[in-house]
PDB file of C-alpha atoms in Angstrom:
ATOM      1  CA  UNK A1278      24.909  16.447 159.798  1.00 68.00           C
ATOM      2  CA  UNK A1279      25.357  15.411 156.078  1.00 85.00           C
ATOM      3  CA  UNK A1280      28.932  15.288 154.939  1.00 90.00           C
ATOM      4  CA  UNK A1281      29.560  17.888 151.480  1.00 96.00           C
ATOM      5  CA  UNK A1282      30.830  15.660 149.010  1.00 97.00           C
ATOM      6  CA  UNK A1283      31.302  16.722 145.476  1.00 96.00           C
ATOM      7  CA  UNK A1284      30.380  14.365 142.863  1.00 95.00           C
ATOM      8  CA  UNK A1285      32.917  12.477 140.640  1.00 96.00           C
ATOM      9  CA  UNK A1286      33.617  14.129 136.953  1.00 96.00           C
ATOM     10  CA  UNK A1287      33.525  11.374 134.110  1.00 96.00           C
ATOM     11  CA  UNK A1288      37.199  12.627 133.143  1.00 97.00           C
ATOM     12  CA  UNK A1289      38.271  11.311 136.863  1.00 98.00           C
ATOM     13  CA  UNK A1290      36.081   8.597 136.224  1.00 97.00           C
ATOM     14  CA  UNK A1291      37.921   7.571 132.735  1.00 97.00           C
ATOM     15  CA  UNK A1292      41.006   8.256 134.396  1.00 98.00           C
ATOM     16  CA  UNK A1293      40.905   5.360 137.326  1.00 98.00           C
ATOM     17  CA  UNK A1294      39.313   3.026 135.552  1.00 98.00           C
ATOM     18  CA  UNK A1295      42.090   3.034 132.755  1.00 98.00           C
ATOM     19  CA  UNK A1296      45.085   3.921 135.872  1.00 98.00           C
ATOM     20  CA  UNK A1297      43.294   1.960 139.024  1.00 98.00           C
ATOM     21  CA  UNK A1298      44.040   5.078 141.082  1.00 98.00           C
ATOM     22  CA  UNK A1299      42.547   9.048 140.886  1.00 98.00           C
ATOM     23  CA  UNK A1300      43.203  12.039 142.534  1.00 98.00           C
ATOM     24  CA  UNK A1301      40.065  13.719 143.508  1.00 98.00           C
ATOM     25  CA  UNK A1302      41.029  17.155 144.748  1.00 98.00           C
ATOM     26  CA  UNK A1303      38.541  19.088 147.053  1.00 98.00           C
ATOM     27  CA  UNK A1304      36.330  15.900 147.635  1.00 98.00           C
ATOM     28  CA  UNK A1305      34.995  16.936 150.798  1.00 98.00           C
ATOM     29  CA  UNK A1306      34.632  20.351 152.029  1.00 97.00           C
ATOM     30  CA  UNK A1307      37.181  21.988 154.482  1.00 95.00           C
ATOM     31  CA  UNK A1308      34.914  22.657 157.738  1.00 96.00           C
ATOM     32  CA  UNK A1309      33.772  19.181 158.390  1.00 97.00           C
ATOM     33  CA  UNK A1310      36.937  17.602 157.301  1.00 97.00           C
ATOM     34  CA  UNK A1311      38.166  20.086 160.327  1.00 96.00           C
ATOM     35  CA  UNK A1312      35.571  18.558 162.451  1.00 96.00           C
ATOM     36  CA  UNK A1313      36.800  15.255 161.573  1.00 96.00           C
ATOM     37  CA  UNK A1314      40.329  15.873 162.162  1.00 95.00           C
ATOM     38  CA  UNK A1315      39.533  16.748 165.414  1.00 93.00           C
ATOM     39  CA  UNK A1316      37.453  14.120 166.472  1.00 91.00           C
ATOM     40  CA  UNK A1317      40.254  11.558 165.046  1.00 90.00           C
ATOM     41  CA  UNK A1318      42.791  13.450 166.985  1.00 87.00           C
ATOM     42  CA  UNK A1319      41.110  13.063 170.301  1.00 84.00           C
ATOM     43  CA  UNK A1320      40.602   8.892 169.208  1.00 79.00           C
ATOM     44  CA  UNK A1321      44.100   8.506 168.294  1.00 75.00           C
ATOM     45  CA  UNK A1322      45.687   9.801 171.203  1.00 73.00           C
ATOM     46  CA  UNK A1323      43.124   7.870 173.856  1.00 71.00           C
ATOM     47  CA  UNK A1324      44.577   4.938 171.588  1.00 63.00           C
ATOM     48  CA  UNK A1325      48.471   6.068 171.662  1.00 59.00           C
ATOM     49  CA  UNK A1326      49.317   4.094 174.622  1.00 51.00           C
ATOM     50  CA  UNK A1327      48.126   0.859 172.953  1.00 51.00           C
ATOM     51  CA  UNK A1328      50.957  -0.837 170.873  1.00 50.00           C
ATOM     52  CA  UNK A1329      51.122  -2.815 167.688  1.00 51.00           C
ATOM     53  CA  UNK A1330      52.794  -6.264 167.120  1.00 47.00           C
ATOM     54  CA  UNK A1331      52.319  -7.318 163.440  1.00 50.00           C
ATOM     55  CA  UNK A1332      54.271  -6.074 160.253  1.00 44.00           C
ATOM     56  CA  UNK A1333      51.124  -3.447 159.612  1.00 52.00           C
ATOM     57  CA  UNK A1334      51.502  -1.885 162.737  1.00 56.00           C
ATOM     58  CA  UNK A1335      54.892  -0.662 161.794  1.00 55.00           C
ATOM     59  CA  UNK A1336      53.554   0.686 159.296  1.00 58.00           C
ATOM     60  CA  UNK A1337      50.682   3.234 160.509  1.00 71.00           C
ATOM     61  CA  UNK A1338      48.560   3.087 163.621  1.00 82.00           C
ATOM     62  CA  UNK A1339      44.712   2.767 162.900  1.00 81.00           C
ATOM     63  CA  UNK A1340      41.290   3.130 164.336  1.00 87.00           C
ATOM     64  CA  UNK A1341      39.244   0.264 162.619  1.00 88.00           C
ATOM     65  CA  UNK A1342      35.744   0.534 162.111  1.00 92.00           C
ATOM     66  CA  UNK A1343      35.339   4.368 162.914  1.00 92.00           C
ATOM     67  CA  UNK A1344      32.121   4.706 161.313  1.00 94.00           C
ATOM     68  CA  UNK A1345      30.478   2.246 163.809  1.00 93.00           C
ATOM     69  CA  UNK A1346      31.620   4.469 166.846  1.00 91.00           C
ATOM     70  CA  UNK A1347      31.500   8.095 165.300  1.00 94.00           C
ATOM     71  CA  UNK A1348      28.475   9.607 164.187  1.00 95.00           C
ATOM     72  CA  UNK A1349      30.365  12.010 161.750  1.00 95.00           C
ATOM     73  CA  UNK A1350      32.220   9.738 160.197  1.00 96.00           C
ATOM     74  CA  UNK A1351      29.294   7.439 159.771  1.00 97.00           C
ATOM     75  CA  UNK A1352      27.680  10.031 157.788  1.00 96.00           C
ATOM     76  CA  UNK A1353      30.546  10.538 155.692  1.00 97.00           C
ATOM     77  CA  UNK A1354      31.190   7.145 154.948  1.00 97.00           C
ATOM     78  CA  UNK A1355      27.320   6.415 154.119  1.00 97.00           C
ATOM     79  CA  UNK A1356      26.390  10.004 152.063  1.00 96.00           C
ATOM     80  CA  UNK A1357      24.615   9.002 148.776  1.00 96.00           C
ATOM     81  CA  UNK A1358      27.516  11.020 147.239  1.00 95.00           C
ATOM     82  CA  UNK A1359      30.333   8.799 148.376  1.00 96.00           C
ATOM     83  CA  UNK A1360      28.342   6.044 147.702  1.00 96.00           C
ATOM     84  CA  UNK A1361      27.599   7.445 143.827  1.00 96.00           C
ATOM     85  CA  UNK A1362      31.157   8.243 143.559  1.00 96.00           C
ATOM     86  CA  UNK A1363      32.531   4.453 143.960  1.00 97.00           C
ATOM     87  CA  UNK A1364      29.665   3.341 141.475  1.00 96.00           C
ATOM     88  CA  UNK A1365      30.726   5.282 138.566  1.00 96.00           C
ATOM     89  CA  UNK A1366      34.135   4.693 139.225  1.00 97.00           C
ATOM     90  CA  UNK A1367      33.757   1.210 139.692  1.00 97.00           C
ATOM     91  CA  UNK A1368      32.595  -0.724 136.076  1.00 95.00           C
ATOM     92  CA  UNK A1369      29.647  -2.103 135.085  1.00 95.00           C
ATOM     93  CA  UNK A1370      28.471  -1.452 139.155  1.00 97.00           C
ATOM     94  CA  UNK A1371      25.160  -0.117 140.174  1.00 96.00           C
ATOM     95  CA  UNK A1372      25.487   0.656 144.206  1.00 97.00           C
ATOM     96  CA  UNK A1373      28.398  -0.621 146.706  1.00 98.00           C
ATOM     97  CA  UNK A1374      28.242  -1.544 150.227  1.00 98.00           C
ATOM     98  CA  UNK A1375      30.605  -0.846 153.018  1.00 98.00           C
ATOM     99  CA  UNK A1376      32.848  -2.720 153.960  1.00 98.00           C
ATOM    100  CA  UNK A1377      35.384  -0.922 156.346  1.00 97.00           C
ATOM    101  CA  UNK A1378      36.358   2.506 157.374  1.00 97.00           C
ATOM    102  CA  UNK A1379      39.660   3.473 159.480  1.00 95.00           C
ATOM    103  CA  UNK A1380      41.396   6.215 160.532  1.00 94.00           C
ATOM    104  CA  UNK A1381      45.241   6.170 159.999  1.00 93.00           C
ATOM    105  CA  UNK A1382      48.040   7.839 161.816  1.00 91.00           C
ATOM    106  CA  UNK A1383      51.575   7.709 160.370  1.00 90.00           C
ATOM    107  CA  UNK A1384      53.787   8.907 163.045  1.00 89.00           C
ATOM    108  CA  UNK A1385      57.582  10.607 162.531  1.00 86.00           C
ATOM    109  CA  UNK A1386      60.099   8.343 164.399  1.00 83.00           C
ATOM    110  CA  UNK A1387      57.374   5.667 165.317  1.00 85.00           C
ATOM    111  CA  UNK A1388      56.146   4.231 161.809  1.00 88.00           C
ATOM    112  CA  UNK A1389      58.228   3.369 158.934  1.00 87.00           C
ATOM    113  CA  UNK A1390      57.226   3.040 154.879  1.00 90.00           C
ATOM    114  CA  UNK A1391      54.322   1.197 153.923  1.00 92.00           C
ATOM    115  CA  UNK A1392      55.309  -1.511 151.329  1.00 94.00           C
ATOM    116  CA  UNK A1393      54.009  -1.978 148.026  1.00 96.00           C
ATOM    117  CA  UNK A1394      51.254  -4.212 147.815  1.00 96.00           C
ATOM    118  CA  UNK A1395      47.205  -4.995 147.009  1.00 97.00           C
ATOM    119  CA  UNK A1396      44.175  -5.086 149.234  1.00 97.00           C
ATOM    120  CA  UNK A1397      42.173  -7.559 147.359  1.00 97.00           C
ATOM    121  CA  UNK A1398      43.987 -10.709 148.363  1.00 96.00           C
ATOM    122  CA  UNK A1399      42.557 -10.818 151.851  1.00 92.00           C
ATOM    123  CA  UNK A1400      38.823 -10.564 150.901  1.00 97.00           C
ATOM    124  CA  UNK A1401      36.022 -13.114 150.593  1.00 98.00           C
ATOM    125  CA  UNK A1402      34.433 -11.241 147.771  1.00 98.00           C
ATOM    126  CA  UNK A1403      34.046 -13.512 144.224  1.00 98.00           C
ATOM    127  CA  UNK A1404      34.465  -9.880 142.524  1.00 97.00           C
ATOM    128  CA  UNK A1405      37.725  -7.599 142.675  1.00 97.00           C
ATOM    129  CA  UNK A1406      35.130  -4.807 142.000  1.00 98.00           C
ATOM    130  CA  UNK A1407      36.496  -3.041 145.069  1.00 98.00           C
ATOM    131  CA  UNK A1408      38.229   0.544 145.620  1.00 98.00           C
ATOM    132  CA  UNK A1409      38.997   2.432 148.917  1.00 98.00           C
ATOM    133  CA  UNK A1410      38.854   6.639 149.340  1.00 98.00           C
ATOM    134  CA  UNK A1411      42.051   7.313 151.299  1.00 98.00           C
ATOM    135  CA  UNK A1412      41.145  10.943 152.341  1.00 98.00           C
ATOM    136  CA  UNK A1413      43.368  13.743 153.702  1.00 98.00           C
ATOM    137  CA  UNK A1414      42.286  15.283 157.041  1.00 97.00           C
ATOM    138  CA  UNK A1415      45.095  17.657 157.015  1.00 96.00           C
ATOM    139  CA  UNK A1416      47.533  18.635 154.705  1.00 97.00           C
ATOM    140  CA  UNK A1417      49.578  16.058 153.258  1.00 97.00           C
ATOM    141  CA  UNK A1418      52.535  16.745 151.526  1.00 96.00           C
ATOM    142  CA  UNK A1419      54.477  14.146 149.460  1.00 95.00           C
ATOM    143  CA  UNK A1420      57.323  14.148 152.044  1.00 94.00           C
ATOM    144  CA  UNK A1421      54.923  13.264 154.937  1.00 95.00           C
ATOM    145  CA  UNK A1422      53.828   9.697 153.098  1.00 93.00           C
ATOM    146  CA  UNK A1423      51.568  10.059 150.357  1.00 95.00           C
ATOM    147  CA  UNK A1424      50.313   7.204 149.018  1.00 97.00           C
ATOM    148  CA  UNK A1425      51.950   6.436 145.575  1.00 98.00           C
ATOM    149  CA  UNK A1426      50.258   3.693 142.853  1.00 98.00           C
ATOM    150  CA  UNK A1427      52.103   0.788 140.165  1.00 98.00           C
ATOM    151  CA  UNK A1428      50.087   2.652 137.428  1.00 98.00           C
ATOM    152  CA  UNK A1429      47.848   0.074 135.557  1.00 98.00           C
ATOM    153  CA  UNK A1430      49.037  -2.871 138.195  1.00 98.00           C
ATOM    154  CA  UNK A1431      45.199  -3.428 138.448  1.00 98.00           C
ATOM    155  CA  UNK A1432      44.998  -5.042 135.119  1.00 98.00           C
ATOM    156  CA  UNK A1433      47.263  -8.068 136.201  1.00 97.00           C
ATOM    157  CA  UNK A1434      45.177  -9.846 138.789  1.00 96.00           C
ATOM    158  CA  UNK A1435      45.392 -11.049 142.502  1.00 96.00           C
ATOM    159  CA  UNK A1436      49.253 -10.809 143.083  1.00 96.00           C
ATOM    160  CA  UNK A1437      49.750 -12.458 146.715  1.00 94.00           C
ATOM    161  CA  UNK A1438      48.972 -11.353 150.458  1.00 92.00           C
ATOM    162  CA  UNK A1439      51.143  -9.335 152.073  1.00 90.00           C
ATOM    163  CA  UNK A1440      52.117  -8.091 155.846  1.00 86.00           C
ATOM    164  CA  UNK A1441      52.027 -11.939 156.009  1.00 86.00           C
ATOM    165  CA  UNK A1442      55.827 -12.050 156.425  1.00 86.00           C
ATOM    166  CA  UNK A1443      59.337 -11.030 155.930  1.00 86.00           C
ATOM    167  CA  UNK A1444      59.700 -10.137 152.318  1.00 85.00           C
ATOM    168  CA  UNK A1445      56.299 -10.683 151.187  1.00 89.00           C
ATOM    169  CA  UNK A1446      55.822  -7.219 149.523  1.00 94.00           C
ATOM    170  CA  UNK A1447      54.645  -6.809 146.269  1.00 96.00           C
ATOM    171  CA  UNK A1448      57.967  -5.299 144.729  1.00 95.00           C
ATOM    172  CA  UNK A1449      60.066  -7.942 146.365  1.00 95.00           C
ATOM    173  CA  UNK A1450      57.612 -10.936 144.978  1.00 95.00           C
ATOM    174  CA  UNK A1451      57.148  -9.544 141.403  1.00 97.00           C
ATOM    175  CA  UNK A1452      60.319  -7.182 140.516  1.00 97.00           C
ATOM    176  CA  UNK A1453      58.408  -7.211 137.373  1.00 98.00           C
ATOM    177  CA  UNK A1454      56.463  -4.428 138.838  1.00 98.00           C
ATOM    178  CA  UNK A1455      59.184  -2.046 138.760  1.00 97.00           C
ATOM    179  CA  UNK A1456      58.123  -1.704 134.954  1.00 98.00           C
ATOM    180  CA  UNK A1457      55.290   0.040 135.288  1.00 98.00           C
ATOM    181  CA  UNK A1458      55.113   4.111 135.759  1.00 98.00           C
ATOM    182  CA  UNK A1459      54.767   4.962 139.279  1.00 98.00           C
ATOM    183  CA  UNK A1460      52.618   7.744 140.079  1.00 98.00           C
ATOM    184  CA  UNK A1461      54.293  11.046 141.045  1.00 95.00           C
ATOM    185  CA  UNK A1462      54.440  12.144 145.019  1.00 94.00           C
ATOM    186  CA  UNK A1463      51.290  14.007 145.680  1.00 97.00           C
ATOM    187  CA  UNK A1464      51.192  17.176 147.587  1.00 97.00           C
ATOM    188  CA  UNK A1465      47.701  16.780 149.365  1.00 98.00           C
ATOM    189  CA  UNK A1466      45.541  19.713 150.367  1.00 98.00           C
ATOM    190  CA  UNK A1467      43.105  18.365 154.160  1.00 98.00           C
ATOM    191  CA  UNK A1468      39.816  17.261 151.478  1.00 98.00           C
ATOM    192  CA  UNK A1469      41.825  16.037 148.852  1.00 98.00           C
ATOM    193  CA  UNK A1470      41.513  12.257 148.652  1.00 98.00           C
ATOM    194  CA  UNK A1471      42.897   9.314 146.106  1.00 98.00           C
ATOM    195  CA  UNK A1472      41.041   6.486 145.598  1.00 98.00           C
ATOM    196  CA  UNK A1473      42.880   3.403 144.175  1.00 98.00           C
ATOM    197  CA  UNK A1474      41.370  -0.239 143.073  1.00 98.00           C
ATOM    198  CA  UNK A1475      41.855  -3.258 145.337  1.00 98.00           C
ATOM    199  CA  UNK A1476      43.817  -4.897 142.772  1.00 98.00           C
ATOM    200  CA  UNK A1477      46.341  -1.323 142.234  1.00 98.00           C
ATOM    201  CA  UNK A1478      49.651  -2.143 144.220  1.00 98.00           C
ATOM    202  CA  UNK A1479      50.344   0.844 146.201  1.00 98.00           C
ATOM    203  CA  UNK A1480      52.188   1.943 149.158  1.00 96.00           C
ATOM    204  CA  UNK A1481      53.413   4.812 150.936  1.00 95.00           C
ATOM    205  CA  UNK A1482      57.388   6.606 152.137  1.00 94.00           C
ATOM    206  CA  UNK A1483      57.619   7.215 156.025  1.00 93.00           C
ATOM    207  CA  UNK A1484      56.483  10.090 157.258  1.00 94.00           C
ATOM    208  CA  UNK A1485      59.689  12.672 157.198  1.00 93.00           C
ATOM    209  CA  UNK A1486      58.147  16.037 158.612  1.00 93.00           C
ATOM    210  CA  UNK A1487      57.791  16.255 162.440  1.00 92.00           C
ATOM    211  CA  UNK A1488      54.011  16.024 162.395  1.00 90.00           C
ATOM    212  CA  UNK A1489      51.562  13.099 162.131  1.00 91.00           C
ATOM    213  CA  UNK A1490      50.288  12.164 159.037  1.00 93.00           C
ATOM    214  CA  UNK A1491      46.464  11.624 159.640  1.00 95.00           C
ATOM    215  CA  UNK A1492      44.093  10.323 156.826  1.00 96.00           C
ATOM    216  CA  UNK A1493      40.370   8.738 156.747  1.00 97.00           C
ATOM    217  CA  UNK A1494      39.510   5.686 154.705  1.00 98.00           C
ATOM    218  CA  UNK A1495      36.377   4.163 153.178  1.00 98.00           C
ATOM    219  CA  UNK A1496      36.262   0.774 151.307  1.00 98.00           C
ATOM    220  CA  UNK A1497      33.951  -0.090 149.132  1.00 98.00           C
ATOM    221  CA  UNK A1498      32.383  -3.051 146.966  1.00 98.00           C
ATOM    222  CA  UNK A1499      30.085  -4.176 144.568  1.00 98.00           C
ATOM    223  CA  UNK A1500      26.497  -4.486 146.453  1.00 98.00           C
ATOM    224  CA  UNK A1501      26.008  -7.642 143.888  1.00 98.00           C
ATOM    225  CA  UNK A1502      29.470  -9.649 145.136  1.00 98.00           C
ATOM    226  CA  UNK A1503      28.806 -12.940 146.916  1.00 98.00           C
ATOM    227  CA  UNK A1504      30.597 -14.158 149.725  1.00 98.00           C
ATOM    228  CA  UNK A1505      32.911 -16.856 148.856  1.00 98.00           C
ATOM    229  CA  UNK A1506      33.694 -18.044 152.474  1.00 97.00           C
ATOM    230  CA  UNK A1507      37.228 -17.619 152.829  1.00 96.00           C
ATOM    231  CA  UNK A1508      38.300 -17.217 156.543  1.00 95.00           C
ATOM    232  CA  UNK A1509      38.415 -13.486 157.147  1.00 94.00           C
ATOM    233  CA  UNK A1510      38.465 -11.958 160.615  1.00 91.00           C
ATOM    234  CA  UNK A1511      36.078  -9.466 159.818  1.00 94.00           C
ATOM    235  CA  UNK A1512      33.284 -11.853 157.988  1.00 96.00           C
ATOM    236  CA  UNK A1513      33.992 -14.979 160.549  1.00 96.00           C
ATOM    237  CA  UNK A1514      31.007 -15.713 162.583  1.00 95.00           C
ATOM    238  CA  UNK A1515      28.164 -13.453 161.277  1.00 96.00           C
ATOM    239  CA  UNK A1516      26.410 -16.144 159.984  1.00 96.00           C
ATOM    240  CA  UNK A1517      26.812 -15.446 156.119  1.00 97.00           C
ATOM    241  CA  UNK A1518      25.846 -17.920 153.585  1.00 97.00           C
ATOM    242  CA  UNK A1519      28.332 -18.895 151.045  1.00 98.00           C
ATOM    243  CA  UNK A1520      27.611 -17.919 147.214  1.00 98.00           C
ATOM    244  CA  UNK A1521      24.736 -15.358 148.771  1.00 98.00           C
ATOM    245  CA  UNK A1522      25.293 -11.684 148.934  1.00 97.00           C
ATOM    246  CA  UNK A1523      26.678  -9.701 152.171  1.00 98.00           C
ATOM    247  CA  UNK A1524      23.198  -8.662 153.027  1.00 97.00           C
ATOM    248  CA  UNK A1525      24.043  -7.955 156.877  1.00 97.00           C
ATOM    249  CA  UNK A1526      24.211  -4.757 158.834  1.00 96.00           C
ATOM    250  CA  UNK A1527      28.005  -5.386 158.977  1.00 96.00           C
ATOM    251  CA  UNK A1528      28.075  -4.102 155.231  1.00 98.00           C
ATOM    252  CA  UNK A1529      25.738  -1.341 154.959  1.00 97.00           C
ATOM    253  CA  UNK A1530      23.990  -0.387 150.902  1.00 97.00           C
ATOM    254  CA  UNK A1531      25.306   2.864 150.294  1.00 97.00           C
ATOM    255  CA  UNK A1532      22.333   5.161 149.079  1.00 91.00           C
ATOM    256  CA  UNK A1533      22.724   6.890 145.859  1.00 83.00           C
ATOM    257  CA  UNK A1534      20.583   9.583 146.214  1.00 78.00           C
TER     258      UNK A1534
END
């Protein structure tokens, strides 16, 4: 079944690349994000009994990798229109690959906040040309965890790992931050999606309604990156060649068309 994505305006296009984040209401149409909510539903709670240990796990729970077990969400994460959509909003980048998908679960009363911080510090890409599509599967208003974006944070470079540690988050490290405009709570219709940059610190409130919070995301990278070699958990072992391109099944090319 091929997921109905719309296609990316060049006013939302102008508007990440000069913000690092975007709202993109209505990306995907209502029925199959229905389809997918129920399919992650069924996941998550086969997965409830399993519990977490490390700082992200108090965070939200996950389902790494759902594409690679899911038909449905496979298709969503490959369609030629997500994969146009993180080219134009991406500069001076002609297709992306893959590089993980996940469902997340923020639970009432089981996960707290998620702290401010980046995604690109982990990765063993030589390019920060790198976004992720954090899509609603049901309604998410602002008071069930939203994310919410350091407005322009992108332009300042790799600011540290976090989840590392006690006190590692991005706020904490660089109070600097704190100058920047932080982007309003976001009331979040199931379809709606943000997409932010892997260098735009972000982070999310706990969840304060009595329901889960339940969201799909897709991350994406420049198709021309090469792989630096930096130990990764995801890249370690398959057999990729330093300073070459991530030409393995592991990170799929994203058609355009």
């Amino acid at each position: 079944m091929a997921a109905p994505v719309r296609d990316v305006t060049e006013e939302e296009a102008r508007f990440f690349r000069a913000n690092g984040w975007v709202r993109l209401p209505g990306l995907v149409g209502p029925d199959f994000v229905d389809r997918l909510r129920r399919r992650a539903l069924d996941r998550l709670a086969a997965r409830r009994r399993a519990s977490g240990a490390g700082f992200v796990d108090e965070a939200f729970g996950q389902d790494r990798d759902i594409a690679d077990r899911d038909a449905d969400f496979r298709a969503l994460a490959t369609s030629p229109a997500l994969g146009r959509a993180a080219a134009r909003l991406l500069t001076g980048v002609e297709r992306v690959r893959l590089q993980v998908t996940n469902v997340l679960v923020k639970e009432p009363g089981r996960h707290g906040r998620t702290v401010f911080h980046q995604d690109f510090p982990w990765m063993p890409m030589d390019t920060s040309a790198m976004l992720t599509v954090w899509l609603a599967l049901s309604d998410v208003p602002a008071d069930m965890g939203s994310l919410r974006f350091f407005t322009g944070s992108h332009r300042y470079g790799t600011l540290g790992r976090t989840f590392v540690r006690e006190g590692d988050d991005a706020l904490t490290r660089h109070p600097w931050l704190r100058d920047l405009e932080l982007s309003p709570s976001l009331d979040l219709t199931a379809g709606d999606a943000t997409v932010h940059s892997a260098l735009t610190v972000h982070g999310a409130p706990q969840n304060r309604r009595n329901t889960p919070r339940l969201s799909f995301t897709a991350t994406y990278f420049d198709a021309a990156a090469l792989y630096t070699g930096a130990p990764y958990g995801q890249t370690d072992g398959l057999g990729l060649e330093v300073n070459r391109p991530f030409d393995h099944p592991q990170f799929p090319l994203i058609p355009v068309e």
